[in-house]
Short mmCIF file of C-alpha atoms and ligand atoms in Angstrom, two decimals:
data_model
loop_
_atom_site.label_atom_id
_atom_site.label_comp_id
_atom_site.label_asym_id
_atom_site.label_seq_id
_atom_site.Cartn_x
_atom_site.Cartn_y
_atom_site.Cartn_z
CA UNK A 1 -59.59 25.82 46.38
CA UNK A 2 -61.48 28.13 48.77
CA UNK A 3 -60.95 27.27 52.24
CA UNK A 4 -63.81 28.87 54.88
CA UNK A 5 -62.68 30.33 57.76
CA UNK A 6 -63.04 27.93 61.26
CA UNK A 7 -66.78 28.09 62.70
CA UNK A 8 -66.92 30.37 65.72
CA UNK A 9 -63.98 32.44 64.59
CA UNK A 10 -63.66 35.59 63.81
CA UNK A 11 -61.50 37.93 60.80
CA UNK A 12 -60.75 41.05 62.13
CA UNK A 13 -60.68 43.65 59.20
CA UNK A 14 -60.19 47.05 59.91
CA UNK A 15 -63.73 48.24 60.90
CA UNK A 16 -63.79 44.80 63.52
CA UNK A 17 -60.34 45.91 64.76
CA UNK A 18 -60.79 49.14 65.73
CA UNK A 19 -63.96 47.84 67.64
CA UNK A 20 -61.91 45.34 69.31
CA UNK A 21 -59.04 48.03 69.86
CA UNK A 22 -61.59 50.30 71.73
CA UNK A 23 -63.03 47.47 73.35
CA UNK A 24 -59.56 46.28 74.83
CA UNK A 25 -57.99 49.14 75.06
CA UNK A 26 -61.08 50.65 77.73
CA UNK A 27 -60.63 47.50 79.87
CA UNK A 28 -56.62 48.21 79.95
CA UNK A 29 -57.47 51.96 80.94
CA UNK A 30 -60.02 50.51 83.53
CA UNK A 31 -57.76 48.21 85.21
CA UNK A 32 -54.52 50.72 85.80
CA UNK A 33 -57.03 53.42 87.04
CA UNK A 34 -58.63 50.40 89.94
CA UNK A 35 -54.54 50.07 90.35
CA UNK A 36 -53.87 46.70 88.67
CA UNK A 37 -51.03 45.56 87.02
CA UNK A 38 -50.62 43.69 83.64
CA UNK A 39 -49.58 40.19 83.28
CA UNK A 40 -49.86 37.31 80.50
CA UNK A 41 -48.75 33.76 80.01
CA UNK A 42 -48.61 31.10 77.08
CA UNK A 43 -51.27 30.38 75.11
CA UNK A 44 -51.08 26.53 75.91
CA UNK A 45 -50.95 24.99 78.69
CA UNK A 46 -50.51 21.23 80.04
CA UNK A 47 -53.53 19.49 79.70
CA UNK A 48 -53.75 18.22 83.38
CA UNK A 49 -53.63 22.20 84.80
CA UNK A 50 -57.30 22.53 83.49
CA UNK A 51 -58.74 18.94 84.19
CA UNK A 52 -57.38 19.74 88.26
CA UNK A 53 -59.72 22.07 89.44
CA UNK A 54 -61.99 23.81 86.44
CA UNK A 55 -64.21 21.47 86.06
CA UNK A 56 -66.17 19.25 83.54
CA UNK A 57 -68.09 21.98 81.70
CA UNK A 58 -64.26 23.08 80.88
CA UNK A 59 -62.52 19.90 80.31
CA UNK A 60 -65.48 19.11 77.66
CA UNK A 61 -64.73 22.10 75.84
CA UNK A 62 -61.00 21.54 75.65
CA UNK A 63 -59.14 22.05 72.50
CA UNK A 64 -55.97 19.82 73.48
CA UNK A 65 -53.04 18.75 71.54
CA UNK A 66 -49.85 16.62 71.35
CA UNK A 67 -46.52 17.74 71.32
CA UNK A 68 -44.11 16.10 69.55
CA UNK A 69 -42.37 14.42 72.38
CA UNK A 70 -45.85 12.86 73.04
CA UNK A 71 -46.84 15.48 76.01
CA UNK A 72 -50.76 16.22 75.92
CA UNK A 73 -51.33 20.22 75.76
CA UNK A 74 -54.05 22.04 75.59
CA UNK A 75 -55.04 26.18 74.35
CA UNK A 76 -56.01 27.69 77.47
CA UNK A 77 -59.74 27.97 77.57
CA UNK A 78 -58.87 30.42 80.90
CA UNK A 79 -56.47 32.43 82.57
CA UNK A 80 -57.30 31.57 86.30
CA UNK A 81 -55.16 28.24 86.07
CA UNK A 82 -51.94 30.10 84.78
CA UNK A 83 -52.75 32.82 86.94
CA UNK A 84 -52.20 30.83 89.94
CA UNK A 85 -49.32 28.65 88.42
CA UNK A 86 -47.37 31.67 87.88
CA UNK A 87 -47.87 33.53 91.48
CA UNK A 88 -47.42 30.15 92.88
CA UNK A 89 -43.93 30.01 91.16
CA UNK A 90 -42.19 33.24 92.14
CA UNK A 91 -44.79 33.48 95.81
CA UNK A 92 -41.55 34.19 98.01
CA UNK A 93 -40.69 37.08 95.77
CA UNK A 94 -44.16 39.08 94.83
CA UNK A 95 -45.28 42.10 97.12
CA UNK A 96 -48.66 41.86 98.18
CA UNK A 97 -52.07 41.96 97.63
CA UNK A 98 -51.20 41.25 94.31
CA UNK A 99 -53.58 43.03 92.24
CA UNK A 100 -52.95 41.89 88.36
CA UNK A 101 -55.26 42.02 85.26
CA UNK A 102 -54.68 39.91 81.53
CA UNK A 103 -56.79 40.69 78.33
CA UNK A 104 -55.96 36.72 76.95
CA UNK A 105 -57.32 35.14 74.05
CA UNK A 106 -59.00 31.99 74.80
CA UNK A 107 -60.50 29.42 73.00
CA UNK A 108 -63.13 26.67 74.12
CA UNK A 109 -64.62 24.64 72.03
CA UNK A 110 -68.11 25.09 72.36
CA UNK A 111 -70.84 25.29 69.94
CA UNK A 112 -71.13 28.39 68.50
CA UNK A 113 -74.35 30.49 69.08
CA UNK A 114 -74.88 34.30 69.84
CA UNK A 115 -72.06 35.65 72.13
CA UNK A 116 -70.13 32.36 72.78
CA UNK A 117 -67.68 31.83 69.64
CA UNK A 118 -64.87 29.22 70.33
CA UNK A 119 -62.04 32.28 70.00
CA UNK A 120 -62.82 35.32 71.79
CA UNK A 121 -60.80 37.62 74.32
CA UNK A 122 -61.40 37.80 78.08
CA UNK A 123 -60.24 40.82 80.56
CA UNK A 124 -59.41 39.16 83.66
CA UNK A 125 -58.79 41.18 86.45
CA UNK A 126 -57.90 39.32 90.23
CA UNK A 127 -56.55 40.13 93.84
CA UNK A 128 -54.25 37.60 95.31
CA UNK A 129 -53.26 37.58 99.40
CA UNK A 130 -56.70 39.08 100.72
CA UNK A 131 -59.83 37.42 102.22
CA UNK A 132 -61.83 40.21 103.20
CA UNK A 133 -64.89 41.05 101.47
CA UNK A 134 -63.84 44.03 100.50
CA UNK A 135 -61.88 42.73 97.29
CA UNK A 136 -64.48 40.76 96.27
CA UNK A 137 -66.26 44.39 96.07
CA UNK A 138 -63.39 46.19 94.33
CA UNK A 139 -63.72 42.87 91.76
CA UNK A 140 -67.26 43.69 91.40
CA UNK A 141 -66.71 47.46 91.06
CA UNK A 142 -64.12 47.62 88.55
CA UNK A 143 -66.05 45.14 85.93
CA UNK A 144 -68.81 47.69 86.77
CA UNK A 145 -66.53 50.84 86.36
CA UNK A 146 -65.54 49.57 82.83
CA UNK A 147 -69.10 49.12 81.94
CA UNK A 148 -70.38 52.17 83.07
CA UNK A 149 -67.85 54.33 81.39
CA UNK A 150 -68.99 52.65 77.81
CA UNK A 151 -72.30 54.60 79.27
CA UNK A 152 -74.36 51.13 79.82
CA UNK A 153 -76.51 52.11 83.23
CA UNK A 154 -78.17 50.24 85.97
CA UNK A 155 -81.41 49.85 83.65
CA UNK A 156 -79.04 48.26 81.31
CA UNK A 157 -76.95 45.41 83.38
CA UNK A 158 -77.28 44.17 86.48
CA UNK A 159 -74.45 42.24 89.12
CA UNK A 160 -76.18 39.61 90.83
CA UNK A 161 -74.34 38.50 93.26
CA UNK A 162 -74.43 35.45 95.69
CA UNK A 163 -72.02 33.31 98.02
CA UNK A 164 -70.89 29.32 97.48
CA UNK A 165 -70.09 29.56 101.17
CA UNK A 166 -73.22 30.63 101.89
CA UNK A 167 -74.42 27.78 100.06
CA UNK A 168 -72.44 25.39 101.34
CA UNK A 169 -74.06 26.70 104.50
CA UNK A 170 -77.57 26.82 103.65
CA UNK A 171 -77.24 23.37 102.50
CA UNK A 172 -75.36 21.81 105.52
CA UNK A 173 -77.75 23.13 107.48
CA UNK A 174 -80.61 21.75 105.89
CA UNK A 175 -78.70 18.25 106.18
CA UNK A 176 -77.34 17.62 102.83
CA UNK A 177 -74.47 15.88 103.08
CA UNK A 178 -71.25 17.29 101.65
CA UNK A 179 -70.35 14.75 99.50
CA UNK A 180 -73.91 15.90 97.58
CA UNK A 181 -72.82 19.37 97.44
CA UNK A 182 -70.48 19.48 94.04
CA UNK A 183 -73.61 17.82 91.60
CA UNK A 184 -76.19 20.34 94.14
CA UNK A 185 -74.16 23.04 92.49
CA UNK A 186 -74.08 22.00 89.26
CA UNK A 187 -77.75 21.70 89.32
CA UNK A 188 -78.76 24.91 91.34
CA UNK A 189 -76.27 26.50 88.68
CA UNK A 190 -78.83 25.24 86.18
CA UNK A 191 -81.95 26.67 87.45
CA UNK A 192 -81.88 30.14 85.42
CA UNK A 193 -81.57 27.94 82.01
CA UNK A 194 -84.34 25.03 82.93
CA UNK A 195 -87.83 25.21 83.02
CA UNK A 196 -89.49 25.34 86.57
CA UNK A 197 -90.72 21.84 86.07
CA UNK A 198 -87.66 20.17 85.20
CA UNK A 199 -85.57 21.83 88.18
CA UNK A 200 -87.96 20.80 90.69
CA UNK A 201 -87.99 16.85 89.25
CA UNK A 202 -84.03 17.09 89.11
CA UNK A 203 -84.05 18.13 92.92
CA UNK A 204 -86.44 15.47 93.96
CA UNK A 205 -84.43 13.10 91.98
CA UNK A 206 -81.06 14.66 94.57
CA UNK A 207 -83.05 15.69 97.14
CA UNK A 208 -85.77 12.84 97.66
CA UNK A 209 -86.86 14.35 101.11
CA UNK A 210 -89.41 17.15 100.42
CA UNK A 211 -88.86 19.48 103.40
CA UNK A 212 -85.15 19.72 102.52
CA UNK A 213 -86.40 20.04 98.90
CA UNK A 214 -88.55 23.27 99.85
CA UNK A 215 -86.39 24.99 102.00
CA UNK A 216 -83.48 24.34 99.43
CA UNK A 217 -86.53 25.74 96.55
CA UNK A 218 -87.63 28.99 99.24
CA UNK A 219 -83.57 29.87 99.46
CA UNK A 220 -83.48 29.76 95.71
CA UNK A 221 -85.85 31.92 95.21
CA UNK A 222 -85.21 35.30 97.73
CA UNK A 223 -84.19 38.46 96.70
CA UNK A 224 -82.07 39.74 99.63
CA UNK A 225 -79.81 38.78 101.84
CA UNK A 226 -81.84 39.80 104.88
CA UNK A 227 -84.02 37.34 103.82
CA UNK A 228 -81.99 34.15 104.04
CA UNK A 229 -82.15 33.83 107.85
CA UNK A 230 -86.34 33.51 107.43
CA UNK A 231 -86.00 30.61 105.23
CA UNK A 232 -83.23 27.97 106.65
CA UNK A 233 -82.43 27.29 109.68
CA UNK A 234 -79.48 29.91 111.07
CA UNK A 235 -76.13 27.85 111.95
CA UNK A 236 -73.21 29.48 112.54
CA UNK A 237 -71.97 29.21 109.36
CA UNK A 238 -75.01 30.47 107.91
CA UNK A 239 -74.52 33.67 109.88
CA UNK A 240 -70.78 34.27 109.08
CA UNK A 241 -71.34 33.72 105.40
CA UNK A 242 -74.53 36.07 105.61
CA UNK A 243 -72.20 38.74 107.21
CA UNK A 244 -69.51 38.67 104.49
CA UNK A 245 -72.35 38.84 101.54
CA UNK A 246 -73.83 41.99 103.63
CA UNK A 247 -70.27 43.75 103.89
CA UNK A 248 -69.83 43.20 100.08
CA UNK A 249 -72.95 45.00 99.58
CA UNK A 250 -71.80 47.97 102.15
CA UNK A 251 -68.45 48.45 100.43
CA UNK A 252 -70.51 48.50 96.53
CA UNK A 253 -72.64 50.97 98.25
CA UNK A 254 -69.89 53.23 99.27
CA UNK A 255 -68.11 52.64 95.69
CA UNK A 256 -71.57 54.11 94.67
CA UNK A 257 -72.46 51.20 92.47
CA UNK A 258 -75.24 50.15 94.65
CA UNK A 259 -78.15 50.41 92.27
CA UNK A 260 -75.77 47.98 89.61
CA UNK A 261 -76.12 45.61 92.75
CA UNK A 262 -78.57 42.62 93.93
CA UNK A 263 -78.46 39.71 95.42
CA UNK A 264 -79.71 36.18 93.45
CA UNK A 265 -79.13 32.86 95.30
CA UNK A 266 -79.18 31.49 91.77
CA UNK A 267 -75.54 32.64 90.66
CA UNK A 268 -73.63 29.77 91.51
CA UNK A 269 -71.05 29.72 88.52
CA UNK A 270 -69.84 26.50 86.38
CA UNK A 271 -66.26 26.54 87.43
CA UNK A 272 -65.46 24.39 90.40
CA UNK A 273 -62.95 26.08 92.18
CA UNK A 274 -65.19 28.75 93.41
CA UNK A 275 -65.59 28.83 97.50
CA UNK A 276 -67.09 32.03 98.45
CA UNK A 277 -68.34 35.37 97.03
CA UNK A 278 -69.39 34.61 93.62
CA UNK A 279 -71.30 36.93 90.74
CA UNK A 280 -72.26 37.63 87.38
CA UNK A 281 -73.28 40.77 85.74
CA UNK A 282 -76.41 40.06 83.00
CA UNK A 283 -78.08 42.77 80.44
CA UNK A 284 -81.26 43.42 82.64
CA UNK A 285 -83.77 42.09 79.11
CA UNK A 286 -81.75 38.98 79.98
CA UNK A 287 -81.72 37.55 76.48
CA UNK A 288 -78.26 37.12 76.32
CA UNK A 289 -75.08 35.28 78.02
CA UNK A 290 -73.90 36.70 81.05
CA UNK A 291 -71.09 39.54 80.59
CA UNK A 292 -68.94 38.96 82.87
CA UNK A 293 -68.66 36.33 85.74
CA UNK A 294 -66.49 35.77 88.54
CA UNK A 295 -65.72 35.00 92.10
CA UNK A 296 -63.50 33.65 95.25
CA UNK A 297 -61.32 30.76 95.02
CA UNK A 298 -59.24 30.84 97.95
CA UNK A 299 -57.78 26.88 97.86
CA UNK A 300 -56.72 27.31 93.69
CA UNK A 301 -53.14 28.25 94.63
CA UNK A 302 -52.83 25.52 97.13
CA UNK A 303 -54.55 23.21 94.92
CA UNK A 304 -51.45 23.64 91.88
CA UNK A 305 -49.11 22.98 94.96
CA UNK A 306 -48.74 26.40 96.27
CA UNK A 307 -49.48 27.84 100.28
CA UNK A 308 -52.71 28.59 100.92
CA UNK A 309 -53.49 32.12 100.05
CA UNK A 310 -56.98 33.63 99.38
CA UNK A 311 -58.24 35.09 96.14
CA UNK A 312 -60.94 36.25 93.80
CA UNK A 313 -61.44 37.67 90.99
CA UNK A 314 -63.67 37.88 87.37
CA UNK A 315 -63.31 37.31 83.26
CA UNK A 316 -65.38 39.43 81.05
CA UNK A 317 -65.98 38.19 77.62
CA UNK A 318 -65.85 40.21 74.54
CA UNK A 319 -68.59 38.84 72.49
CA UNK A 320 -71.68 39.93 74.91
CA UNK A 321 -70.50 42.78 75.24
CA UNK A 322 -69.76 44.08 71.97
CA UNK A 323 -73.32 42.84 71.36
CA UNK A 324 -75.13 44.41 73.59
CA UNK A 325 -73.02 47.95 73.68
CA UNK A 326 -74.29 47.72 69.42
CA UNK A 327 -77.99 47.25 70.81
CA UNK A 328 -77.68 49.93 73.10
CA UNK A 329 -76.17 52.53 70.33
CA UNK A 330 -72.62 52.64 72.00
CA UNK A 331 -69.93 51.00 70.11
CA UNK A 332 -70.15 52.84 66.65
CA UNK A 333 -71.04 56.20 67.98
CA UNK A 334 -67.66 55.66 70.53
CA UNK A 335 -65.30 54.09 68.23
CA UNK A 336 -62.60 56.09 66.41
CA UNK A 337 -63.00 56.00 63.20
CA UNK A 338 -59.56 55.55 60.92
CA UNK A 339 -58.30 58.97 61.01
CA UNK A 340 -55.20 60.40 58.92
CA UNK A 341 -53.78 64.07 60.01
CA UNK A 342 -52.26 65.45 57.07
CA UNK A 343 -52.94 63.83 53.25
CA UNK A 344 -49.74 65.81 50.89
CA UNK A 345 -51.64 66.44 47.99
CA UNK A 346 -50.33 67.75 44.25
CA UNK A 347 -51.19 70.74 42.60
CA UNK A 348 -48.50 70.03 39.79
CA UNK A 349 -47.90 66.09 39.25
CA UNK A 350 -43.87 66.91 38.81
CA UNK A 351 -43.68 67.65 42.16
CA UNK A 352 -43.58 64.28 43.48
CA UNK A 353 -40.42 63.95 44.71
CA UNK A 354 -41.24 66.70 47.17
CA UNK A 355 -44.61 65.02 48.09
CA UNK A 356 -42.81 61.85 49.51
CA UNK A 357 -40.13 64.21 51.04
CA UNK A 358 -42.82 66.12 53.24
CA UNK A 359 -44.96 63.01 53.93
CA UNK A 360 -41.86 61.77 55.67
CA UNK A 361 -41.01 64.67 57.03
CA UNK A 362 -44.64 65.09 58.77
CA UNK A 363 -44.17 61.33 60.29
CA UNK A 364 -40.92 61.68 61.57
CA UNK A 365 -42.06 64.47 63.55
CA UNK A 366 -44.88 61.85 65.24
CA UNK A 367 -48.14 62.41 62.88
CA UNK A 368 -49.87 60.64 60.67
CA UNK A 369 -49.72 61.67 57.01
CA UNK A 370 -51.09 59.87 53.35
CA UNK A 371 -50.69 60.65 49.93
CA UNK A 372 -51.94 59.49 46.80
CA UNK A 373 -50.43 56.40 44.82
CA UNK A 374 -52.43 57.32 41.48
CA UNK A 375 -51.55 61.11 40.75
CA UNK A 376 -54.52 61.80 39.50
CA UNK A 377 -56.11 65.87 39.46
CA UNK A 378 -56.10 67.58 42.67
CA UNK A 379 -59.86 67.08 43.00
CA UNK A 380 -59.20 63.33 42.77
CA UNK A 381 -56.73 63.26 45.56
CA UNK A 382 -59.22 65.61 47.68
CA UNK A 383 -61.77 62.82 47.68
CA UNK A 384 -59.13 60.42 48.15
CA UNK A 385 -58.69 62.51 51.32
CA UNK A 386 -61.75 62.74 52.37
CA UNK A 387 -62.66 59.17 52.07
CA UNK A 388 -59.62 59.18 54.47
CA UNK A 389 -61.01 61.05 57.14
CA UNK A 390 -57.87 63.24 56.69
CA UNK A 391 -58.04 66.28 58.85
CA UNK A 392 -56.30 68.32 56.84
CA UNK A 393 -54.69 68.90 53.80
CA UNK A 394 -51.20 69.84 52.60
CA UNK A 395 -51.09 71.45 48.96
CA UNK A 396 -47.74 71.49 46.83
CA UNK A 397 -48.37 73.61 43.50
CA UNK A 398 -46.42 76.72 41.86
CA UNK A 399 -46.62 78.48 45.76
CA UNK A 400 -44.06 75.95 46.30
CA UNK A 401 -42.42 77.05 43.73
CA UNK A 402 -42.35 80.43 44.03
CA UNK A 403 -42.07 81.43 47.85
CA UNK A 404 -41.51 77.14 49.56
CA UNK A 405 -44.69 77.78 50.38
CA UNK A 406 -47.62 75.22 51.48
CA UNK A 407 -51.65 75.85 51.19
CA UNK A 408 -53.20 73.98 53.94
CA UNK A 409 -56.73 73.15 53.67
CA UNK A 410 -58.63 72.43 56.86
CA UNK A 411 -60.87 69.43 55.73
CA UNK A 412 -63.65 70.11 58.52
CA UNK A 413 -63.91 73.84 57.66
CA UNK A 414 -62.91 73.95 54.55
CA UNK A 415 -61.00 77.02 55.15
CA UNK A 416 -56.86 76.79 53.39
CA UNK A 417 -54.45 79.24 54.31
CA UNK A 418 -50.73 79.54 53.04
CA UNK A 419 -48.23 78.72 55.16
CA UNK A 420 -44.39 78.79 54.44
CA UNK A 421 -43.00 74.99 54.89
CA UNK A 422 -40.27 75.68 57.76
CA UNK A 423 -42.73 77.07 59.48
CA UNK A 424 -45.37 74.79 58.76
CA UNK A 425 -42.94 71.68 59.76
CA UNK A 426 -41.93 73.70 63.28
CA UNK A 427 -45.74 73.62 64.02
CA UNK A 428 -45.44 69.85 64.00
CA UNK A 429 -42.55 69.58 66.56
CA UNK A 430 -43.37 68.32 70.06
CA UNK A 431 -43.72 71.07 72.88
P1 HAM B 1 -66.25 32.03 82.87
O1 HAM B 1 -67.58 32.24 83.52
O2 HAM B 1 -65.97 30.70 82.30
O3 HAM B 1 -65.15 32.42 83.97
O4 HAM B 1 -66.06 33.13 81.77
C1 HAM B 1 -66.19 34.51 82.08
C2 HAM B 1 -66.77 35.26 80.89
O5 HAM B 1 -66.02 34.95 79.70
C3 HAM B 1 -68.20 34.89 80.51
O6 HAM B 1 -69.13 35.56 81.32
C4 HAM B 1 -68.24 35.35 79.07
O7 HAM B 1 -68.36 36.76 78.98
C5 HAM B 1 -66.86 35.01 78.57
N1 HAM B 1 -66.88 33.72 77.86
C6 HAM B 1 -66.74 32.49 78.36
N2 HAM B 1 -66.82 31.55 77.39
C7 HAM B 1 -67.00 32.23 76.23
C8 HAM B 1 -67.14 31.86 74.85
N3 HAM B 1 -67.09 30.60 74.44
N4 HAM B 1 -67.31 32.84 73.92
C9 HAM B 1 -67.35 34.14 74.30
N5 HAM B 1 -67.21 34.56 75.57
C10 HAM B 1 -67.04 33.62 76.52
C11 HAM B 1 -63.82 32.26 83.79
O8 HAM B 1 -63.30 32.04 82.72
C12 HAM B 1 -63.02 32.52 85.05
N6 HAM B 1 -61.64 32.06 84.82
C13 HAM B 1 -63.07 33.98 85.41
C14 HAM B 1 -62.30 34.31 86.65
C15 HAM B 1 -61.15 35.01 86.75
N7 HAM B 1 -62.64 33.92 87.87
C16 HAM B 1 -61.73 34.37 88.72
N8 HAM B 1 -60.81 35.04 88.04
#
């Protein structure tokens, strides 16, 4: 019986691995140098810790489950909500800001299409304890940092960047009343994906009055945040929300990510616990997903019974990605490919004994090293090392005999040399 794998999962073989390896391993890098901290949690949750605050695009896409004592569980499709459950438990205890990053596997169940499987990995990287615009920057910056460093530029992705508070503003100002505000942002969150047509009937259908209706359509459509004050009407709130988008742009600008930067009213985000500075960073073609997305949610901690303490932070996928660094001719070209140091190959097949002996000798001294299961000529075992990658090979024939004596043949060059096996082991010792 042949059994297929799961649609919109993934086998990792060796070549997908060390992809993945590189992938992860640049976002761990990334997040110690921006000075975060590594954290993790289970890989299932209660049920009831996503359906509280992430929202019904999340709660759809559930993969839940029943333990045995009848207690409905669910995979985490997220980080955020264990994230906050876990600072919230040991709050008294934690020096702050607390700046912590995760690399989780997640799984939603979603249909599968290009760059959303239902198993992928997401680097998640968050400030807890400050409200200042200037984290939501350093947020911004480090996805950015990671991205640039794979060599993608500012032709290549952009971070567009809004605010829900500014929103919330905009909108209260035009009139709309709050409790219209949650299914306002699920539509406005909509606009990129519908066609120009069918947003404008949905907002008549929520927003029947047509002045409010054009203002709300003249804010969606600016391009910077100086704009904003020559398209609603200016309230208070409008201004202080304004302000905080303005200093996020200052402090990207002194990062020197500026030109990664805009602003685009239409990032509003799917997740509802969002309440301020929110973004997403998009390949600038914009045929695919969005990268990364992220933003502030300063009530989530209160929310899962915790004190009220600010925070933001972002969850970069690795499916877009990977896809778009292979477009762009930087994933294959940047991977490491399998590599062995040293393959101990056999000039006389009776030698054996001693082949095994140095192999083990070279690895206990903290490098890799291969031989041959199938003893076959030398010239076999040379290809077998080459198809290795080895970097160098380590000949035992009548030399070894004679005089303990090695020929090492530099696989790059070409070039062998004899070298006398105490010697040759001493090399391999750590300084
Ligand atoms: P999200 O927008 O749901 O945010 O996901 C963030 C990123 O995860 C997406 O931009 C995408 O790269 C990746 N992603 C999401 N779903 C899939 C999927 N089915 N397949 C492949 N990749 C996917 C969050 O998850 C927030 N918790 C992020 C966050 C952290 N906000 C604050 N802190």
């Amino acid at each position: 019986m042949k059994i297929p794998p799961v649609k919109g999962t993934r086998d990792f073989y060796p070549a997908e691995m060390a992809r993945r390896n590189w992938i992860l391993g640049g976002w761990k890098q990334v997040s110690i140098c921006n000075g975060f901290e590594e954290y993790d949690g289970p890989i299932f949750e209660h049920l009831k810790m996503y359906q509280v605050k992430s929202g019904d695009e999340i709660v759809e896409q559930l993969f839940s489950l029943q333990d045995r004592g009848g207690r409905d569980l669910a995979i985490r499709p997220e980080i955020t909500p264990t994230l906050a459950r876990m600072v919230n438990q040991q709050i008294n205890s934690l020096p702050r800001p607390i700046k912590w990053f995760s690399v989780p596997r997640l799984c939603r169940a979603e249909r599968p299409q290009k760059g959303r499987l239902r198993e992928f990995f997401q680097w998640n990287v968050d400030i807890i304890g400050i409200d200042s615009p200037e984290a939501d920057a350093e947020i911004i910056f480090t996805a950015l940092d990671y991205l640039r460093r794979t060599g993608l530029t500012s032709a290549d992705v952009k971070a567009k960047i809004s605010s829900r508070r500014l929103l919330a503003a905009v909108l209260e100002s035009l009139g709309v009343p709050t409790e219209q505000f949650d299914s306002m942002y699920a539509l406005l969150d909509k606009k990129a994906k519908l066609p120009a047509e069918t947003f404008a009937a949905l907002l008549a259908e929520q927003v029947p009055d047509g002045e409010q209706a054009r203002h709300i359509a003249a804010f969606m459509a600016l391009e910077s945040v100086e704009q904003v004050e020559s398209v609603v009407p200016v309230s208070e709130a409008v201004s202080g929300a304004i302000a905080e988008l303005k200093n996020v742009f200052a402090t990207l600008e002194s990062m020197g990510v500026a030109d990664f930067c805009v602003f685009d009213p239409g990032i509003v985000r799917g997740l509802a616990y969002y309440t301020g500075v929110v973004f997403e960073i998009h390949d600038v073609v914009g045929e695919l997903r969005a990268i990364c997305g992220g933003g502030r949610y300063d009530n989530l901690l209160r929310d899962f019974g915790g004190p009220a303490i600010p925070a933001t932070g972002m969850g970069m996928g690795d499916c877009v990605l990977e896809i778009l660094l292979h477009e762009k001719g930087l994933l294959d070209s940047q991977v490491p490919r399998r590599h062995v140091e040293y393959f101990v190959a056999l000039a006389d097949p009776t030698l054996n004994g001693t082949m095994y002996e140095i192999a083990a000798q070279i690895r206990s001294r903290g490098h890799s090293a291969n031989f041959s299961y199938k003893l076959g000529g030398l010239s076999k075992q040379l290809k077998e090392a080459t198809s290795q990658k080895a970097g160098a090979c380590v000949i035992i024939g009548q030399e070894y005999v004679d005089k303990r004596e090695l020929v090492i043949k530099d696989m790059t060059s070409g070039q062998q040399s004899l070298v006398g096996l105490d010697q040759f082991l001493s090399e391999l010792e750590p300084d």
